[in-house]
Amino acid sequence: MMELQEAKKEVMLGGLHEKIKQVYGCGDEDCETIAQRYADAMDCFASLYGTDRDISIFSAPGRTEIGGNHTDHQHGHVLAAAVNLDTIAVAARSSSSLIRVKSQGYPEDVIDLTDLAVREEEKNTSRALIRGVAARFVRMGYPINGFDAYTTSQVKSGSGLSSSAAFEVLIGTILNALFCDGKESMMQIAQAGQYAENVYFGKPSGLMDQAASSIGGFVSMDFGDIKKPKAKQVVFDLNSYGYVLCIIDTHASHADLTPDYAAIPAEMHQVAAYFDKDVLREVPEPLFYQNIPQVREAVGDRPVLRAMHFYADDRRAQAEASALRRGYFEKFKRLIRESGNSSFMYLQNIYSASSWDKQAVSVTLGLIDHFASHLPEKDALAWRVHGGGFAGTVQAFVPQKYIESFVTAMDAWLGEGSCRVLRVRPAGGTQML
C-alpha cells in the first residue's frame, strides 16, 4: 500500500507503465491513458474517503467465451479468455467493520461484516455480491475487516463480457490482498464470486465467467469435478497471427428471455435423467446415440438436439485449446465456425422460438457471413454466437488487415459503435499497486 498522493505521483510519472503492459498486453501508446484512468479514480476516492489514506489499486477484466457454448452446466469443458476491458478499484483499509464501495454512476454500497446473512431484499444488487464474496472469505477462515473503495468499469452491463464476474473478482482480489496476504488462489477467488452470485445475488450461474476473469489469458476449463474444477492458462498471442477479437452488439434485449435460457440446462438434464444421471457429462456418448429412439420418445426432439450439441461442443472446446497450444490457428478457426453452426442447428440459442420475428443474432451472423464471402481469402474469418445466446453479442476473429473495413461494415449495418475491437488480456484479477 502507498499513501494516496505519493501513489498518484508514482502513477503519473510512469512508475506502473511496465506492469500495465504486462497485465493488459498493450504497448507504450496505451500506458498513459490507463495511468490517467488510475489517477482519476484516485481523485474520486480522495473526494469520497479522504486524502490521508494508504491505498492500493486493483483491476479485474471482463471475459469472452471462446468455445464450449452451454457446456459448463453439464460439467463439460470450456475455453474462455480475459479481455482488455476491466473494472478497477482504489481501495484502503478502514478501522470499522464496514465495507463501503462507491461505483461510478451508482449509489454507494455499504455492508456490515457483523451481519453476513443472505438478504432477500438485496437479490440482484451489487451489495449482495459484496456481502456474498465477503461471507465466503469469512467461511474460509480469514479475518476480514472493513475497507473503502471507489470503482469504475469499462465492462458495461449487457455487453456480453460479464460485468458481474469482473466486479466479483475485483472484490475477491481486494480481500485477498488486504486481509489474506495474497494466499488464496485465483480459482478460489473465482469460486467466491460464483458463491456470491448463486447464493446472495440469486443467479444460478456456472463458474466460467469468474474463472476467466480471475485467471486471465486464454483459459481451458474442465468442470468434471464441479467442487474442484480444473483450469489452465493457454499461452497464445492472437496478435502475432495477425488477428484481432471483435465483439459485435446485436442490440437485442435480454428482457423476457429467462425461460429460453432456463430451458437449455433443463432439457439437457432431462436427457441425462433418462439415463438416471444428473448431467450429460455422466452419460457416455455412445450410450446416448444407442438409445436415440427411446430418448426422443421420452423427452422430445429439442432436448435430443441440445444433447447432441453438448457432446460435440464439449470435444471442440478441448480441441480448440489444443490447437492454440500447438499454434494450429487455421484449425482453431474451423472449430470456431463449427461451434457456431452447432449452436444454430442443434443448441438453438440464436433466437427465441416464441419470438421468431426478432432474430437480431441471426441477422448479425448472416451479415458477418456476407462480409466474409466477399474477401479474397477463403475462411479468413471465424465467428459464432457469444455467451448465452438469443440476444446480446456475437464474436468474430478478424484479420488485422481487414479490421477497418469490417468495423465500418458492421457499424453501418447495426449502428455506430456496434463493433468493438478487443485484445485478450494476459493477466486476470491483479493488484496493480
Short mmCIF file of C-alpha atoms in Angstrom, two decimals:
data_model
loop_
_atom_site.label_atom_id
_atom_site.label_comp_id
_atom_site.label_asym_id
_atom_site.label_seq_id
_atom_site.Cartn_x
_atom_site.Cartn_y
_atom_site.Cartn_z
CA MET A 1 0.00 0.00 0.00
CA MET A 2 1.09 3.56 -0.61
CA GLU A 3 -0.01 6.99 0.62
CA LEU A 4 -2.52 8.37 -1.86
CA GLN A 5 -0.67 11.43 -3.11
CA GLU A 6 2.58 9.51 -3.36
CA ALA A 7 0.75 6.78 -5.28
CA LYS A 8 -0.74 9.28 -7.71
CA LYS A 9 2.69 10.79 -8.34
CA GLU A 10 4.13 7.32 -8.94
CA VAL A 11 1.39 6.50 -11.45
CA MET A 12 1.60 9.81 -13.35
CA LEU A 13 5.39 9.62 -13.64
CA GLY A 14 5.17 6.26 -15.38
CA GLY A 15 6.03 4.03 -12.43
CA LEU A 16 3.38 1.48 -13.44
CA HIS A 17 3.95 1.51 -17.20
CA GLU A 18 5.84 -1.80 -17.35
CA LYS A 19 3.28 -3.57 -15.18
CA ILE A 20 0.44 -2.08 -17.25
CA LYS A 21 1.98 -3.51 -20.42
CA GLN A 22 2.35 -6.93 -18.80
CA VAL A 23 -1.17 -7.03 -17.36
CA TYR A 24 -3.11 -5.52 -20.27
CA GLY A 25 -0.96 -6.88 -23.09
CA CYS A 26 -0.68 -3.40 -24.55
CA GLY A 27 2.07 -1.19 -25.93
CA ASP A 28 3.57 2.08 -24.77
CA GLU A 29 0.87 4.05 -26.58
CA ASP A 30 -1.85 2.83 -24.16
CA CYS A 31 0.04 3.26 -20.89
CA GLU A 32 -0.63 6.98 -20.47
CA THR A 33 -4.38 6.51 -20.97
CA ILE A 34 -4.57 3.69 -18.44
CA ALA A 35 -2.39 5.57 -15.94
CA GLN A 36 -4.62 8.63 -16.25
CA ARG A 37 -7.66 6.45 -15.56
CA TYR A 38 -6.00 5.25 -12.35
CA ALA A 39 -5.17 8.83 -11.37
CA ASP A 40 -8.74 9.97 -11.98
CA ALA A 41 -10.00 7.10 -9.83
CA MET A 42 -7.64 8.14 -7.03
CA ASP A 43 -9.05 11.68 -7.18
CA CYS A 44 -12.58 10.30 -6.88
CA PHE A 45 -11.55 8.10 -3.96
CA ALA A 46 -9.96 11.09 -2.22
CA SER A 47 -13.10 13.20 -2.60
CA LEU A 48 -15.19 10.41 -1.07
CA TYR A 49 -12.98 8.89 1.59
CA GLY A 50 -10.19 11.39 2.25
CA THR A 51 -6.67 12.04 1.03
CA ASP A 52 -4.82 10.86 4.14
CA ARG A 53 -5.14 7.17 3.25
CA ASP A 54 -2.79 4.36 2.30
CA ILE A 55 -4.28 2.97 -0.89
CA SER A 56 -3.91 0.09 -3.33
CA ILE A 57 -5.12 -0.18 -6.93
CA PHE A 58 -6.81 -3.30 -8.27
CA SER A 59 -8.02 -4.48 -11.66
CA ALA A 60 -10.26 -7.34 -12.84
CA PRO A 61 -11.03 -7.97 -16.53
CA GLY A 62 -14.16 -8.80 -18.44
CA ARG A 63 -14.23 -12.13 -20.21
CA THR A 64 -15.19 -13.66 -23.51
CA GLU A 65 -16.36 -17.23 -24.11
CA ILE A 66 -14.28 -18.73 -26.90
CA GLY A 67 -15.54 -22.33 -27.04
CA GLY A 68 -17.94 -24.62 -25.26
CA ASN A 69 -21.35 -22.97 -25.63
CA HIS A 70 -23.59 -24.11 -22.74
CA THR A 71 -21.27 -26.96 -21.80
CA ASP A 72 -20.24 -25.79 -18.32
CA HIS A 73 -23.57 -26.50 -16.60
CA GLN A 74 -23.31 -30.10 -17.82
CA HIS A 75 -19.86 -30.37 -16.18
CA GLY A 76 -18.12 -30.19 -19.54
CA HIS A 77 -15.18 -28.27 -20.99
CA VAL A 78 -14.94 -24.57 -21.85
CA LEU A 79 -12.36 -22.32 -23.46
CA ALA A 80 -12.63 -18.68 -22.36
CA ALA A 81 -10.41 -15.61 -22.23
CA ALA A 82 -9.96 -12.38 -20.32
CA VAL A 83 -10.22 -9.16 -22.33
CA ASN A 84 -8.51 -5.80 -22.02
CA LEU A 85 -11.65 -4.03 -20.74
CA ASP A 86 -11.67 -4.07 -16.95
CA THR A 87 -13.13 -2.86 -13.69
CA ILE A 88 -10.65 -1.04 -11.44
CA ALA A 89 -10.72 -0.05 -7.78
CA VAL A 90 -8.81 2.26 -5.49
CA ALA A 91 -9.13 0.74 -2.03
CA ALA A 92 -7.91 1.32 1.51
CA ARG A 93 -8.35 -0.49 4.80
CA SER A 94 -10.57 1.16 7.40
CA SER A 95 -10.82 0.78 11.17
CA SER A 96 -14.54 -0.12 11.12
CA SER A 97 -16.48 -3.29 10.32
CA LEU A 98 -18.00 -1.63 7.27
CA ILE A 99 -17.19 -2.29 3.62
CA ARG A 100 -18.04 0.83 1.63
CA VAL A 101 -17.89 0.64 -2.16
CA LYS A 102 -18.80 3.55 -4.41
CA SER A 103 -19.01 2.57 -8.07
CA GLN A 104 -19.05 5.31 -10.69
CA GLY A 105 -22.63 6.14 -11.65
CA TYR A 106 -24.21 4.15 -8.81
CA PRO A 107 -25.13 4.78 -5.15
CA GLU A 108 -22.62 3.72 -2.51
CA ASP A 109 -22.94 0.15 -1.25
CA VAL A 110 -22.37 -0.36 2.47
CA ILE A 111 -22.33 -3.72 4.24
CA ASP A 112 -21.57 -4.51 7.86
CA LEU A 113 -19.30 -7.51 8.35
CA THR A 114 -21.06 -8.31 11.61
CA ASP A 115 -24.10 -9.37 9.56
CA LEU A 116 -23.31 -11.51 6.54
CA ALA A 117 -26.63 -13.33 6.28
CA VAL A 118 -28.37 -13.58 2.91
CA ARG A 119 -30.90 -10.79 2.46
CA GLU A 120 -33.82 -11.30 0.11
CA GLU A 121 -34.21 -7.56 -0.46
CA GLU A 122 -30.62 -7.41 -1.77
CA LYS A 123 -31.09 -10.02 -4.52
CA ASN A 124 -29.94 -8.80 -7.93
CA THR A 125 -27.85 -5.96 -6.44
CA SER A 126 -24.13 -5.24 -6.26
CA ARG A 127 -24.47 -5.07 -2.46
CA ALA A 128 -25.42 -8.75 -2.49
CA LEU A 129 -22.27 -9.58 -4.45
CA ILE A 130 -20.04 -7.73 -1.97
CA ARG A 131 -21.73 -9.36 1.01
CA GLY A 132 -21.53 -12.79 -0.61
CA VAL A 133 -17.83 -12.60 -1.52
CA ALA A 134 -17.01 -11.32 1.99
CA ALA A 135 -19.06 -14.12 3.55
CA ARG A 136 -17.17 -16.71 1.51
CA PHE A 137 -13.78 -15.38 2.69
CA VAL A 138 -15.00 -15.39 6.30
CA ARG A 139 -16.13 -19.01 5.86
CA MET A 140 -12.62 -19.82 4.59
CA GLY A 141 -11.31 -18.59 7.93
CA TYR A 142 -9.86 -15.18 7.09
CA PRO A 143 -10.09 -12.19 9.49
CA ILE A 144 -11.84 -9.82 7.08
CA ASN A 145 -12.16 -6.20 8.20
CA GLY A 146 -13.66 -3.08 6.69
CA PHE A 147 -12.34 -1.17 3.69
CA ASP A 148 -13.37 1.72 1.46
CA ALA A 149 -13.20 1.52 -2.34
CA TYR A 150 -14.03 3.55 -5.40
CA THR A 151 -14.58 1.57 -8.61
CA THR A 152 -15.07 2.42 -12.26
CA SER A 153 -15.69 -0.01 -15.08
CA GLN A 154 -15.23 -0.36 -18.83
CA VAL A 155 -17.15 -3.66 -18.69
CA LYS A 156 -20.65 -2.35 -19.16
CA SER A 157 -23.75 -4.24 -18.09
CA GLY A 158 -25.30 -6.07 -21.05
CA SER A 159 -22.07 -6.00 -23.07
CA GLY A 160 -21.77 -9.79 -23.01
CA LEU A 161 -18.39 -9.52 -21.28
CA SER A 162 -19.68 -10.35 -17.78
CA SER A 163 -19.58 -7.14 -15.78
CA SER A 164 -20.81 -9.05 -12.72
CA ALA A 165 -17.91 -11.53 -12.80
CA ALA A 166 -15.39 -8.69 -13.17
CA PHE A 167 -16.90 -6.96 -10.12
CA GLU A 168 -16.96 -10.16 -8.05
CA VAL A 169 -13.35 -10.97 -8.91
CA LEU A 170 -12.36 -7.38 -8.13
CA ILE A 171 -13.88 -7.61 -4.63
CA GLY A 172 -12.26 -11.01 -4.07
CA THR A 173 -8.87 -9.73 -5.25
CA ILE A 174 -9.14 -6.77 -2.84
CA LEU A 175 -10.00 -9.04 0.11
CA ASN A 176 -7.23 -11.48 -0.79
CA ALA A 177 -4.61 -8.71 -0.90
CA LEU A 178 -5.73 -6.65 2.09
CA PHE A 179 -6.59 -9.40 4.55
CA CYS A 180 -5.26 -12.75 3.30
CA ASP A 181 -1.66 -11.85 2.37
CA GLY A 182 -2.49 -12.95 -1.17
CA LYS A 183 -2.67 -16.60 -0.09
CA GLU A 184 -5.82 -17.58 -1.96
CA SER A 185 -5.62 -19.00 -5.46
CA MET A 186 -7.22 -17.39 -8.48
CA MET A 187 -9.67 -20.31 -8.65
CA GLN A 188 -10.71 -19.80 -5.03
CA ILE A 189 -11.36 -16.13 -5.77
CA ALA A 190 -13.46 -17.19 -8.77
CA GLN A 191 -15.41 -19.66 -6.64
CA ALA A 192 -16.07 -16.93 -4.06
CA GLY A 193 -17.56 -14.85 -6.86
CA GLN A 194 -19.73 -17.72 -8.07
CA TYR A 195 -20.88 -18.39 -4.49
CA ALA A 196 -21.91 -14.75 -4.11
CA GLU A 197 -23.77 -14.77 -7.42
CA ASN A 198 -25.56 -18.06 -6.72
CA VAL A 199 -26.44 -17.67 -3.06
CA TYR A 200 -26.63 -13.92 -2.40
CA PHE A 201 -27.40 -12.39 -5.81
CA GLY A 202 -29.82 -15.16 -6.77
CA LYS A 203 -28.48 -16.14 -10.19
CA PRO A 204 -27.67 -19.85 -10.77
CA SER A 205 -24.59 -19.20 -12.92
CA GLY A 206 -21.69 -21.52 -13.64
CA LEU A 207 -18.05 -20.78 -12.87
CA MET A 208 -16.76 -19.97 -16.34
CA ASP A 209 -17.13 -16.19 -16.15
CA GLN A 210 -15.42 -15.77 -12.78
CA ALA A 211 -12.60 -18.21 -13.60
CA ALA A 212 -11.77 -16.47 -16.88
CA SER A 213 -11.72 -13.07 -15.19
CA SER A 214 -9.67 -14.26 -12.24
CA ILE A 215 -7.06 -16.32 -14.14
CA GLY A 216 -6.58 -14.23 -17.29
CA GLY A 217 -5.34 -15.01 -20.79
CA PHE A 218 -6.91 -17.90 -22.71
CA VAL A 219 -8.18 -20.37 -20.10
CA SER A 220 -9.08 -24.01 -20.70
CA MET A 221 -11.50 -25.32 -18.07
CA ASP A 222 -12.77 -28.76 -17.09
CA PHE A 223 -15.83 -28.87 -14.84
CA GLY A 224 -15.88 -32.67 -14.45
CA ASP A 225 -15.43 -32.28 -10.69
CA ILE A 226 -17.62 -29.27 -10.02
CA LYS A 227 -16.23 -28.83 -6.50
CA LYS A 228 -12.64 -28.85 -7.76
CA PRO A 229 -12.75 -27.63 -11.36
CA LYS A 230 -9.55 -27.60 -13.34
CA ALA A 231 -8.38 -24.52 -15.19
CA LYS A 232 -5.17 -23.99 -17.13
CA GLN A 233 -3.96 -20.94 -18.97
CA VAL A 234 -3.27 -21.46 -22.68
CA VAL A 235 -0.37 -19.32 -23.87
CA PHE A 236 -1.23 -17.87 -27.26
CA ASP A 237 -0.64 -14.46 -28.83
CA LEU A 238 -3.51 -13.65 -31.19
CA ASN A 239 -1.75 -10.52 -32.41
CA SER A 240 1.27 -12.48 -33.64
CA TYR A 241 -1.01 -14.36 -36.05
CA GLY A 242 -2.32 -11.08 -37.44
CA TYR A 243 -5.79 -11.33 -35.88
CA VAL A 244 -7.95 -9.34 -33.50
CA LEU A 245 -11.01 -10.27 -31.48
CA CYS A 246 -14.27 -8.41 -32.14
CA ILE A 247 -17.45 -8.41 -30.09
CA ILE A 248 -20.48 -7.22 -32.06
CA ASP A 249 -23.53 -5.90 -30.22
CA THR A 250 -26.74 -7.14 -31.87
CA HIS A 251 -28.80 -4.57 -29.92
CA ALA A 252 -31.31 -7.23 -28.91
CA SER A 253 -32.64 -7.13 -25.35
CA HIS A 254 -32.26 -9.98 -22.86
CA ALA A 255 -35.59 -9.00 -21.28
CA ASP A 256 -38.20 -11.76 -21.19
CA LEU A 257 -35.65 -14.39 -22.25
CA THR A 258 -35.28 -16.10 -18.86
CA PRO A 259 -37.48 -19.06 -19.91
CA ASP A 260 -35.35 -19.57 -23.03
CA TYR A 261 -32.10 -19.60 -21.04
CA ALA A 262 -33.54 -21.86 -18.35
CA ALA A 263 -34.83 -24.35 -20.92
CA ILE A 264 -31.35 -25.24 -22.20
CA PRO A 265 -29.92 -26.78 -19.00
CA ALA A 266 -33.37 -28.11 -18.08
CA GLU A 267 -33.70 -30.03 -21.36
CA MET A 268 -30.15 -31.33 -21.17
CA HIS A 269 -30.91 -32.52 -17.64
CA GLN A 270 -33.99 -34.30 -18.97
CA VAL A 271 -31.81 -36.32 -21.31
CA ALA A 272 -29.36 -37.11 -18.52
CA ALA A 273 -32.22 -38.10 -16.22
CA TYR A 274 -33.40 -40.68 -18.78
CA PHE A 275 -30.13 -42.48 -18.02
CA ASP A 276 -30.51 -41.85 -14.25
CA LYS A 277 -27.73 -39.27 -14.30
CA ASP A 278 -27.64 -35.63 -13.23
CA VAL A 279 -25.68 -34.14 -16.13
CA LEU A 280 -24.72 -35.19 -19.65
CA ARG A 281 -21.04 -35.45 -18.75
CA GLU A 282 -22.01 -38.59 -16.79
CA VAL A 283 -23.76 -40.20 -19.78
CA PRO A 284 -21.36 -41.89 -22.25
CA GLU A 285 -21.92 -40.51 -25.74
CA PRO A 286 -22.17 -43.97 -27.40
CA LEU A 287 -24.89 -44.94 -24.91
CA PHE A 288 -26.82 -41.77 -25.77
CA TYR A 289 -26.74 -42.50 -29.51
CA GLN A 290 -27.65 -46.16 -28.99
CA ASN A 291 -30.86 -45.02 -27.31
CA ILE A 292 -31.91 -42.15 -29.59
CA PRO A 293 -35.39 -43.58 -30.45
CA GLN A 294 -36.23 -44.17 -26.81
CA VAL A 295 -34.88 -40.79 -25.65
CA ARG A 296 -36.84 -38.94 -28.36
CA GLU A 297 -39.98 -40.73 -27.26
CA ALA A 298 -39.34 -39.90 -23.61
CA VAL A 299 -38.29 -36.23 -23.76
CA GLY A 300 -38.89 -34.94 -27.28
CA ASP A 301 -36.65 -33.82 -30.13
CA ARG A 302 -35.23 -30.47 -28.97
CA PRO A 303 -33.63 -31.93 -25.82
CA VAL A 304 -32.05 -34.61 -28.00
CA LEU A 305 -30.66 -31.99 -30.38
CA ARG A 306 -29.29 -29.97 -27.48
CA ALA A 307 -27.62 -33.08 -26.08
CA MET A 308 -26.03 -33.68 -29.49
CA HIS A 309 -24.64 -30.15 -29.33
CA PHE A 310 -23.22 -30.74 -25.86
CA TYR A 311 -21.20 -33.80 -26.85
CA ALA A 312 -19.78 -32.18 -29.98
CA ASP A 313 -19.04 -28.77 -28.47
CA ASP A 314 -17.51 -30.33 -25.38
CA ARG A 315 -14.97 -32.06 -27.64
CA ARG A 316 -14.49 -28.87 -29.67
CA ALA A 317 -13.64 -26.79 -26.59
CA GLN A 318 -10.81 -29.21 -25.80
CA ALA A 319 -9.67 -29.35 -29.42
CA GLU A 320 -9.66 -25.53 -29.64
CA ALA A 321 -7.38 -25.28 -26.61
CA SER A 322 -5.08 -27.91 -28.09
CA ALA A 323 -5.00 -26.11 -31.43
CA LEU A 324 -3.95 -22.85 -29.78
CA ARG A 325 -1.23 -24.57 -27.73
CA ARG A 326 0.22 -26.08 -30.92
CA GLY A 327 -0.18 -22.95 -33.00
CA TYR A 328 -2.71 -24.56 -35.36
CA PHE A 329 -4.68 -21.37 -35.90
CA GLU A 330 -6.45 -22.46 -39.09
CA LYS A 331 -7.79 -25.50 -37.25
CA PHE A 332 -8.86 -23.26 -34.38
CA LYS A 333 -10.84 -21.03 -36.74
CA ARG A 334 -12.53 -24.04 -38.33
CA LEU A 335 -13.58 -25.29 -34.89
CA ILE A 336 -15.00 -21.87 -34.01
CA ARG A 337 -17.14 -21.89 -37.15
CA GLU A 338 -18.29 -25.43 -36.40
CA SER A 339 -19.27 -24.40 -32.89
CA GLY A 340 -21.30 -21.51 -34.26
CA ASN A 341 -23.12 -23.78 -36.70
CA SER A 342 -23.84 -26.26 -33.91
CA SER A 343 -25.30 -23.53 -31.71
CA PHE A 344 -27.64 -22.54 -34.54
CA MET A 345 -28.66 -26.02 -35.66
CA TYR A 346 -28.59 -28.15 -32.51
CA LEU A 347 -28.42 -25.94 -29.42
CA GLN A 348 -30.91 -23.49 -30.98
CA ASN A 349 -29.97 -20.47 -28.86
CA ILE A 350 -29.78 -17.96 -31.71
CA TYR A 351 -33.36 -16.72 -31.43
CA SER A 352 -36.37 -17.43 -29.26
CA ALA A 353 -38.89 -19.81 -30.77
CA SER A 354 -41.62 -17.71 -29.17
CA SER A 355 -40.36 -14.56 -30.96
CA TRP A 356 -39.43 -15.87 -34.39
CA ASP A 357 -39.83 -12.39 -35.91
CA LYS A 358 -37.00 -11.00 -33.75
CA GLN A 359 -33.73 -12.52 -34.89
CA ALA A 360 -31.03 -9.91 -34.30
CA VAL A 361 -28.35 -12.53 -33.58
CA SER A 362 -29.28 -14.47 -36.75
CA VAL A 363 -29.09 -11.30 -38.83
CA THR A 364 -25.70 -10.36 -37.36
CA LEU A 365 -24.28 -13.82 -38.03
CA GLY A 366 -25.61 -13.60 -41.59
CA LEU A 367 -24.04 -10.19 -42.13
CA ILE A 368 -20.64 -11.45 -40.99
CA ASP A 369 -21.00 -14.40 -43.34
CA HIS A 370 -21.85 -11.98 -46.16
CA PHE A 371 -18.79 -9.84 -45.40
CA ALA A 372 -16.52 -12.89 -45.23
CA SER A 373 -17.82 -14.31 -48.51
CA HIS A 374 -16.57 -11.26 -50.39
CA LEU A 375 -12.99 -11.46 -49.14
CA PRO A 376 -10.28 -12.79 -51.47
CA GLU A 377 -9.18 -15.33 -48.86
CA LYS A 378 -11.49 -18.25 -48.16
CA ASP A 379 -12.21 -18.86 -44.47
CA ALA A 380 -10.33 -15.73 -43.38
CA LEU A 381 -12.84 -15.04 -40.57
CA ALA A 382 -14.24 -17.19 -37.78
CA TRP A 383 -17.40 -16.26 -35.89
CA ARG A 384 -20.09 -17.63 -33.56
CA VAL A 385 -22.76 -16.61 -31.09
CA HIS A 386 -21.21 -15.26 -27.91
CA GLY A 387 -22.34 -16.36 -24.46
CA GLY A 388 -25.84 -17.47 -23.55
CA GLY A 389 -27.40 -16.55 -26.89
CA PHE A 390 -30.87 -15.44 -28.00
CA ALA A 391 -29.75 -11.80 -27.73
CA GLY A 392 -26.62 -9.86 -26.78
CA THR A 393 -23.45 -10.27 -28.77
CA VAL A 394 -21.61 -12.17 -31.49
CA GLN A 395 -17.89 -12.90 -31.52
CA ALA A 396 -15.56 -12.77 -34.53
CA PHE A 397 -11.86 -13.34 -35.16
CA VAL A 398 -10.85 -10.92 -37.90
CA PRO A 399 -7.53 -10.44 -39.76
CA GLN A 400 -5.95 -7.11 -38.83
CA LYS A 401 -5.69 -6.13 -42.50
CA TYR A 402 -9.50 -6.27 -42.80
CA ILE A 403 -10.42 -4.82 -39.43
CA GLU A 404 -11.11 -1.27 -40.62
CA SER A 405 -13.49 -2.39 -43.35
CA PHE A 406 -15.09 -4.96 -41.02
CA VAL A 407 -15.84 -2.41 -38.30
CA THR A 408 -17.13 0.07 -40.88
CA ALA A 409 -19.46 -2.54 -42.36
CA MET A 410 -20.78 -3.79 -39.02
CA ASP A 411 -21.41 -0.27 -37.74
CA ALA A 412 -23.16 0.70 -40.98
CA TRP A 413 -25.47 -2.31 -40.75
CA LEU A 414 -26.07 -2.37 -36.99
CA GLY A 415 -25.38 1.16 -35.78
CA GLU A 416 -22.36 3.23 -34.80
CA GLY A 417 -20.26 1.62 -32.07
CA SER A 418 -21.76 -1.85 -32.54
CA CYS A 419 -18.39 -3.50 -33.25
CA ARG A 420 -15.73 -3.40 -30.52
CA VAL A 421 -12.13 -4.42 -31.19
CA LEU A 422 -10.58 -6.10 -28.14
CA ARG A 423 -7.39 -7.76 -27.02
CA VAL A 424 -7.00 -10.91 -24.95
CA ARG A 425 -5.57 -9.75 -21.64
CA PRO A 426 -2.71 -11.91 -20.34
CA ALA A 427 -3.49 -11.34 -16.64
CA GLY A 428 -6.62 -11.81 -14.56
CA GLY A 429 -7.51 -10.18 -11.24
CA THR A 430 -4.46 -8.18 -10.22
CA GLN A 431 -3.20 -5.83 -7.53
CA MET A 432 -1.63 -3.10 -9.66
CA LEU A 433 -0.19 -1.03 -6.80
#
